[in-house]
PDB file of N, CA, C and O in Angstrom:
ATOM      1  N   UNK A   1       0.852  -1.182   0.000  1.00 46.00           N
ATOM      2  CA  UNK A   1       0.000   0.000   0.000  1.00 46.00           C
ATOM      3  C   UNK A   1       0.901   1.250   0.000  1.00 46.00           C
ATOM      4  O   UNK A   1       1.716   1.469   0.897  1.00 46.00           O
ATOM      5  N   UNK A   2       0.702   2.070  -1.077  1.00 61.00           N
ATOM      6  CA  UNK A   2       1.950   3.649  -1.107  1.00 61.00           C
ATOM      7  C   UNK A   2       1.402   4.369   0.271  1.00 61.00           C
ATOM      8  O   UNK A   2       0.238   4.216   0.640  1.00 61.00           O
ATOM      9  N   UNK A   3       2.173   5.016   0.856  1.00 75.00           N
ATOM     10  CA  UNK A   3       1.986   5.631   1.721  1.00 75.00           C
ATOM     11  C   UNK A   3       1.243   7.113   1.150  1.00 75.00           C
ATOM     12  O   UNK A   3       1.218   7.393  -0.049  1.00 75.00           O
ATOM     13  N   UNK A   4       0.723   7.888   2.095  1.00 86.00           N
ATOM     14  CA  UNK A   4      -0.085   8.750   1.383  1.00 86.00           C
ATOM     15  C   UNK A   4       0.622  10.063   0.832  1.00 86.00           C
ATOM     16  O   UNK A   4       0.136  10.848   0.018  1.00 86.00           O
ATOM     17  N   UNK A   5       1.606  10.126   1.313  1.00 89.00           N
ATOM     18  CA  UNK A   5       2.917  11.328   0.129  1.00 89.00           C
ATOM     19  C   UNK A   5       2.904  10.291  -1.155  1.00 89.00           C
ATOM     20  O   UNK A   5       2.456  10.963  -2.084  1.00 89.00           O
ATOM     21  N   UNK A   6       3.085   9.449  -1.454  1.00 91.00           N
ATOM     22  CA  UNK A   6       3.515   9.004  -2.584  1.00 91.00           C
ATOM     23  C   UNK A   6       2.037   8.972  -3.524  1.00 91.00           C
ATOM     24  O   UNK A   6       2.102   9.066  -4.749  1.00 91.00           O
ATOM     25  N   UNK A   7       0.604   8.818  -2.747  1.00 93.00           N
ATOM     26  CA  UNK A   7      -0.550   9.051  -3.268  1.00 93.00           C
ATOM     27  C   UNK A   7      -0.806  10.033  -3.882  1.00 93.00           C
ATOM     28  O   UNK A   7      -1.452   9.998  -4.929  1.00 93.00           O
ATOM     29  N   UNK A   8      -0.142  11.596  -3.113  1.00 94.00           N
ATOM     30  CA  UNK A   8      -0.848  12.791  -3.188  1.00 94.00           C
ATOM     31  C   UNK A   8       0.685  13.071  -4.859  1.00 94.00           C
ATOM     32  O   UNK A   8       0.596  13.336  -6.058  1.00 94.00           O
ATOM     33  N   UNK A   9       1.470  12.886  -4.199  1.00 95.00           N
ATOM     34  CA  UNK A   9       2.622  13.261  -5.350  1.00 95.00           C
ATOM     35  C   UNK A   9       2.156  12.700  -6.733  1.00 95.00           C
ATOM     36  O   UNK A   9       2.184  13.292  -7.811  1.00 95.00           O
ATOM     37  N   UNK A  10       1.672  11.286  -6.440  1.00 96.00           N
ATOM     38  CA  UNK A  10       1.328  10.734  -8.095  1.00 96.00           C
ATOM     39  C   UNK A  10      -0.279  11.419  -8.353  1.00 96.00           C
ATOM     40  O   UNK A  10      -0.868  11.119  -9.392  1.00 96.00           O
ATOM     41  N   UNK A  11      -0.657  11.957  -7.767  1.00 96.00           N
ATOM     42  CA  UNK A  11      -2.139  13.043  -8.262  1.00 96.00           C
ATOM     43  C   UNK A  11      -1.218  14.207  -9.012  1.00 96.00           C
ATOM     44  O   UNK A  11      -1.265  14.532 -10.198  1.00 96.00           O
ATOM     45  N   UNK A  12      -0.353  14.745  -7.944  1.00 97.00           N
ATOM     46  CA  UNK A  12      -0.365  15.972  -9.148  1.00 97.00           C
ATOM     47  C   UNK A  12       1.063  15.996  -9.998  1.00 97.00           C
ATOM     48  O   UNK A  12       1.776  16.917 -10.398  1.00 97.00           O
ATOM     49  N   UNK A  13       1.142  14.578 -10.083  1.00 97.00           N
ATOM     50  CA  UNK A  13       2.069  14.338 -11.322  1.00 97.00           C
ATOM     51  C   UNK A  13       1.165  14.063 -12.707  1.00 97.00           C
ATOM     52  O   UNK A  13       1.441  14.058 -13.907  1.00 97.00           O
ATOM     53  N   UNK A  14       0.008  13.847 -11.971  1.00 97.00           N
ATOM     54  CA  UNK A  14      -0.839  13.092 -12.874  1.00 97.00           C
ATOM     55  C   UNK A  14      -1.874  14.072 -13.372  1.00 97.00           C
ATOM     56  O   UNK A  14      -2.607  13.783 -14.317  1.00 97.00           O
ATOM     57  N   UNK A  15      -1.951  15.490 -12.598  1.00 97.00           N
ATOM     58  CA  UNK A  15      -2.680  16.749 -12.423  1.00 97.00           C
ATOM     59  C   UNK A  15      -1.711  17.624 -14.184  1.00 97.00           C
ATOM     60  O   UNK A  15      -2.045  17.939 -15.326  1.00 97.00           O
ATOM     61  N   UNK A  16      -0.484  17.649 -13.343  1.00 97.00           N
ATOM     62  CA  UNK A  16       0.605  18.446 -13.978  1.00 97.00           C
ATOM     63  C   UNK A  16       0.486  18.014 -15.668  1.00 97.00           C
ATOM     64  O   UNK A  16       0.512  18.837 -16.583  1.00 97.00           O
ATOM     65  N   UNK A  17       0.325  16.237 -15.864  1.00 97.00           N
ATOM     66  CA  UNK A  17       0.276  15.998 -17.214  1.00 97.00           C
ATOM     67  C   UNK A  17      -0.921  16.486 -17.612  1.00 97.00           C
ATOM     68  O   UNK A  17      -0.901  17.109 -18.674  1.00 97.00           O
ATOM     69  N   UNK A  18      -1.710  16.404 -17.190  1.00 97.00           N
ATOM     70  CA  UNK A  18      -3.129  16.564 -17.927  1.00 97.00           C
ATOM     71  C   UNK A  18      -3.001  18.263 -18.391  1.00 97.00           C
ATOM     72  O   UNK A  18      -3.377  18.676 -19.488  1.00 97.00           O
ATOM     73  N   UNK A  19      -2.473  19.016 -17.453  1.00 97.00           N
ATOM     74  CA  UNK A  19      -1.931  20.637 -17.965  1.00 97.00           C
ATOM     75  C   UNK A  19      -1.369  20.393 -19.205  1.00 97.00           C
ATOM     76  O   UNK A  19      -1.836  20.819 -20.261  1.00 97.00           O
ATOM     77  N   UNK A  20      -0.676  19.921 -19.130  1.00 96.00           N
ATOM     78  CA  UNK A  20       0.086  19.603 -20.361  1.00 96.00           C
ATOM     79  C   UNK A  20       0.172  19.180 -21.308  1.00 96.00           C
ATOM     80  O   UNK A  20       1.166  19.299 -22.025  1.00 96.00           O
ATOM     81  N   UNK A  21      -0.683  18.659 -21.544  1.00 97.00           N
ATOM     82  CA  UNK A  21      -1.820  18.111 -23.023  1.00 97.00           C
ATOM     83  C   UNK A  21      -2.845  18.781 -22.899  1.00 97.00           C
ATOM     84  O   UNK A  21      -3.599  18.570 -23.848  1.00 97.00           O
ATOM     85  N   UNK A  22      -3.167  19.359 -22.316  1.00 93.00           N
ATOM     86  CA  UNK A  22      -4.652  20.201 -22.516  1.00 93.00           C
ATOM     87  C   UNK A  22      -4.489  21.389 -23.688  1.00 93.00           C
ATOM     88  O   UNK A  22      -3.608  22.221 -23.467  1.00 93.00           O
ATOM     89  N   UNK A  23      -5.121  21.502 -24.680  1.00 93.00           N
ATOM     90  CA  UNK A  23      -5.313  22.833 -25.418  1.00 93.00           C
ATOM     91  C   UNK A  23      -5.795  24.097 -24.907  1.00 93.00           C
ATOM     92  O   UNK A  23      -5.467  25.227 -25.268  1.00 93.00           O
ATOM     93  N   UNK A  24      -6.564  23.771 -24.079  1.00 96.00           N
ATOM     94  CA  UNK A  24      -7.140  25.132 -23.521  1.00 96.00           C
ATOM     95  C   UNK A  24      -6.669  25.806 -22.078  1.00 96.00           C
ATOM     96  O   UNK A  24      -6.855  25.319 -20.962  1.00 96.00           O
ATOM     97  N   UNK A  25      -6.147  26.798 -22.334  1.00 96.00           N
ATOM     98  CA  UNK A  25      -5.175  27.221 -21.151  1.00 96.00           C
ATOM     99  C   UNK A  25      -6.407  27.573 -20.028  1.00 96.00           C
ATOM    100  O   UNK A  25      -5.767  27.898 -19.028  1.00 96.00           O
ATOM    101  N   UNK A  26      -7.464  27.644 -19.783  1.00 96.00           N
ATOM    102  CA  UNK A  26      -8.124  27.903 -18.978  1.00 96.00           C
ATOM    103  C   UNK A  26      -7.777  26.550 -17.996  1.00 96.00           C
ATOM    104  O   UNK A  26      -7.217  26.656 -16.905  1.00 96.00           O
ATOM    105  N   UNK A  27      -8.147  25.468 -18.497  1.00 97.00           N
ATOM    106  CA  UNK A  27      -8.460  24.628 -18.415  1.00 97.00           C
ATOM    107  C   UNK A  27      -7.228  23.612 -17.800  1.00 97.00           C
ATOM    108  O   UNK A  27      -7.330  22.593 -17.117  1.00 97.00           O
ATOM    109  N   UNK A  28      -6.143  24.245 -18.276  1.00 97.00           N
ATOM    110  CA  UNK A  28      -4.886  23.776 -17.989  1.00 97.00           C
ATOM    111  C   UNK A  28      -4.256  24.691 -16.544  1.00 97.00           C
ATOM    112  O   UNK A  28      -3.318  24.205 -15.913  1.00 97.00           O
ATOM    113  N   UNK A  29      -4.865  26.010 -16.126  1.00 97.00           N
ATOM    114  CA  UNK A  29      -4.738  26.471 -15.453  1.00 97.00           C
ATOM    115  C   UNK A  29      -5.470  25.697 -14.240  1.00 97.00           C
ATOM    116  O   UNK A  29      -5.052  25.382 -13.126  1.00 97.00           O
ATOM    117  N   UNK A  30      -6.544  25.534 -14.785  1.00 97.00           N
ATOM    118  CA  UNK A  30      -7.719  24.514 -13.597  1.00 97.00           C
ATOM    119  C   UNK A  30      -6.399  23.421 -12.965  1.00 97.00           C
ATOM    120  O   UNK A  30      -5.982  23.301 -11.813  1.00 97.00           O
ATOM    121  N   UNK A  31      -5.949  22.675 -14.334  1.00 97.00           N
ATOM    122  CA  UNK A  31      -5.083  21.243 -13.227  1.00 97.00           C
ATOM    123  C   UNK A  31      -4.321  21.768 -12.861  1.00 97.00           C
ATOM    124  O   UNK A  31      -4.127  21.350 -11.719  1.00 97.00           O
ATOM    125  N   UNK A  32      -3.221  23.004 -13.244  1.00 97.00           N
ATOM    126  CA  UNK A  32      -2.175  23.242 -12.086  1.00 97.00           C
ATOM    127  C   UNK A  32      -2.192  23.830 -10.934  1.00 97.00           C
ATOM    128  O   UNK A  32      -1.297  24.033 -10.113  1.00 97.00           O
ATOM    129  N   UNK A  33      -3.502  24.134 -10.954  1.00 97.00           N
ATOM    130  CA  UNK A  33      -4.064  24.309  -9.514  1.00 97.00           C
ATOM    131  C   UNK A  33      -4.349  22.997  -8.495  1.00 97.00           C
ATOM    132  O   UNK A  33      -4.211  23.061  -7.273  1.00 97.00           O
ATOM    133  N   UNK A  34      -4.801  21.716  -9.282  1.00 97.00           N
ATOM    134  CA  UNK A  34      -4.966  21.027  -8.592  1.00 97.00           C
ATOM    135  C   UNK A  34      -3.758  20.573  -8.032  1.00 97.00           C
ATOM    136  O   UNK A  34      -3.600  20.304  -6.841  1.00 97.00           O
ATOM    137  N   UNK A  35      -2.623  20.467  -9.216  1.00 97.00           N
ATOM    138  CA  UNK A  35      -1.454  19.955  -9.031  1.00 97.00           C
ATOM    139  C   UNK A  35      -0.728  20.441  -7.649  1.00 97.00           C
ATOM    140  O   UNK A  35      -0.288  19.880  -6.645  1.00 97.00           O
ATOM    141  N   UNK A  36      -0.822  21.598  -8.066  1.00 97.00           N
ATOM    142  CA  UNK A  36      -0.389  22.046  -6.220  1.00 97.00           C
ATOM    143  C   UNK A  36      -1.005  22.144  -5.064  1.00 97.00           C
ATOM    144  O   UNK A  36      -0.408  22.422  -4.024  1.00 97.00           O
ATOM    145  N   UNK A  37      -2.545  21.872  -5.157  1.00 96.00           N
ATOM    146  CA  UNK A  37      -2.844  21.845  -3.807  1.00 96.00           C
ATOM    147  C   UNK A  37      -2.818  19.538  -3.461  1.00 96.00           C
ATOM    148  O   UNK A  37      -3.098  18.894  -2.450  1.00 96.00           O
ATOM    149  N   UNK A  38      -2.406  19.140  -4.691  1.00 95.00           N
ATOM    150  CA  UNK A  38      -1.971  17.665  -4.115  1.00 95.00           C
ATOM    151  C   UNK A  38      -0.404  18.042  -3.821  1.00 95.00           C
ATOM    152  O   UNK A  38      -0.009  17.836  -2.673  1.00 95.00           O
ATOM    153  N   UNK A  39       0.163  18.374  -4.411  1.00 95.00           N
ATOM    154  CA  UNK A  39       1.806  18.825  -4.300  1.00 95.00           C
ATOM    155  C   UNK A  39       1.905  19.411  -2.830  1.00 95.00           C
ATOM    156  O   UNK A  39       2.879  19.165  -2.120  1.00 95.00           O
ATOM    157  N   UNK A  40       0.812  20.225  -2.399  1.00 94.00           N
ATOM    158  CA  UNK A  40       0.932  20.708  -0.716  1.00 94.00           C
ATOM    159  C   UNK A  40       0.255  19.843   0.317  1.00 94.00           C
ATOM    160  O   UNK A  40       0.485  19.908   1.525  1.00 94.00           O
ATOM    161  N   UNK A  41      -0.613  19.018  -0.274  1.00 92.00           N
ATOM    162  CA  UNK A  41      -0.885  17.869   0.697  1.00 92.00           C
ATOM    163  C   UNK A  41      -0.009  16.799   0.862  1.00 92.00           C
ATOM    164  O   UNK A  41      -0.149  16.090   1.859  1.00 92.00           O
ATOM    165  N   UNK A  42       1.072  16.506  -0.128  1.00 91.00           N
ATOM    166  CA  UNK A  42       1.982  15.532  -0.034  1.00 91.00           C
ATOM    167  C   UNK A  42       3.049  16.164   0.591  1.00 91.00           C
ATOM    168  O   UNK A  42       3.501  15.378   1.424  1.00 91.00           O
ATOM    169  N   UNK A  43       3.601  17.098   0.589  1.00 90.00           N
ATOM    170  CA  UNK A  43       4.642  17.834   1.526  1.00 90.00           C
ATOM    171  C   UNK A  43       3.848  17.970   3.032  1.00 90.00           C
ATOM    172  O   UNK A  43       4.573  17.683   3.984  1.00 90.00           O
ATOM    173  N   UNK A  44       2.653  18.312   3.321  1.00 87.00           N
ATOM    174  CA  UNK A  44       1.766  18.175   4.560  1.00 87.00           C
ATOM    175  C   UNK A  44       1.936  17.013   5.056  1.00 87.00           C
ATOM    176  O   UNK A  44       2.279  17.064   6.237  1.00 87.00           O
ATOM    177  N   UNK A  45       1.791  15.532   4.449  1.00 80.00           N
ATOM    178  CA  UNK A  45       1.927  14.171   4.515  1.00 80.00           C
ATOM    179  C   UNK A  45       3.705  14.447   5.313  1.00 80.00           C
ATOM    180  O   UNK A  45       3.980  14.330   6.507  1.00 80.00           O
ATOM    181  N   UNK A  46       4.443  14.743   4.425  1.00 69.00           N
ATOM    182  CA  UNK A  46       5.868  14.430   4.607  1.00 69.00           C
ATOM    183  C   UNK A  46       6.253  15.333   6.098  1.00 69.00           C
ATOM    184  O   UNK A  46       7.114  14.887   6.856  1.00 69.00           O
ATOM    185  N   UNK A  47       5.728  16.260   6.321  1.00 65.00           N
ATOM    186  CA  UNK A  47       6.087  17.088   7.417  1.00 65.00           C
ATOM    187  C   UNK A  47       5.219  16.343   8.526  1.00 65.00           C
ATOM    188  O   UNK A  47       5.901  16.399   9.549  1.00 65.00           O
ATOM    189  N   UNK A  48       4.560  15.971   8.675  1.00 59.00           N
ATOM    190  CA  UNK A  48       3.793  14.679   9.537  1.00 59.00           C
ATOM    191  C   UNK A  48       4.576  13.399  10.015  1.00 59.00           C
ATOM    192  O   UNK A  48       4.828  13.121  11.187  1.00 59.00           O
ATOM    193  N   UNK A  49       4.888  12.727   8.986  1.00 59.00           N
ATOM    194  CA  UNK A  49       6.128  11.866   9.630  1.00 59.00           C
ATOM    195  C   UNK A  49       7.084  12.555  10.368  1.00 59.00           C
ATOM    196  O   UNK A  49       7.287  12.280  11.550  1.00 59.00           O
ATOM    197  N   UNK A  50       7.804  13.593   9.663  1.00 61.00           N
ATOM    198  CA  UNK A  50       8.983  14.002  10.251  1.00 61.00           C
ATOM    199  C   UNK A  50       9.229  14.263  11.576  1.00 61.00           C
ATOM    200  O   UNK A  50      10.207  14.072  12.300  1.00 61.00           O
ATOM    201  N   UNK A  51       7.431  15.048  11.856  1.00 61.00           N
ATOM    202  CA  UNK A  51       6.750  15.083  13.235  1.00 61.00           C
ATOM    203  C   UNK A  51       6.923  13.954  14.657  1.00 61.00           C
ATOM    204  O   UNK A  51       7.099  14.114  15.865  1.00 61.00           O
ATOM    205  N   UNK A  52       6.740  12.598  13.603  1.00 61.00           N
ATOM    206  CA  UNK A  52       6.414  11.654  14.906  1.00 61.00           C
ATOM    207  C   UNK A  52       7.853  10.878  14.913  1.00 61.00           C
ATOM    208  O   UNK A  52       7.771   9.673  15.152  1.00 61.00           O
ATOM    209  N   UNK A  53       9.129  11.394  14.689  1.00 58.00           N
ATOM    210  CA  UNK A  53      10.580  11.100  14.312  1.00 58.00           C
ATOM    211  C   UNK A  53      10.984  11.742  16.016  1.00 58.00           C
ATOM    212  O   UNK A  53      12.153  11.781  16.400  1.00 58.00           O
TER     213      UNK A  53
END
């Protein structure tokens, strides 16, 4: 089972591509938004462990 940084990282790797084939920059603006608010939940994830260290 991936731990949940490695969940949130492969969303907005997976956010980031879809920007990136998209034609319509509106639209591509939409996923890199998503991309980073999974990109800040997976650094949230990672600062959590570091926590219980």
């Amino acid at each position: 089972m991936p731990s949940s940084r490695a969940f949130f990282e492969r969303r907005a790797q997976e956010e980031r591509a879809r920007a990136a084939s998209c034609g319509n920059p509106v639209v591509a603006a939409a996923f890199r938004r998503r991309a980073e608010a999974f990109q800040h939940r997976a650094n949230a994830q990672f600062e959590d462990v570091l926590d219980l260290r």
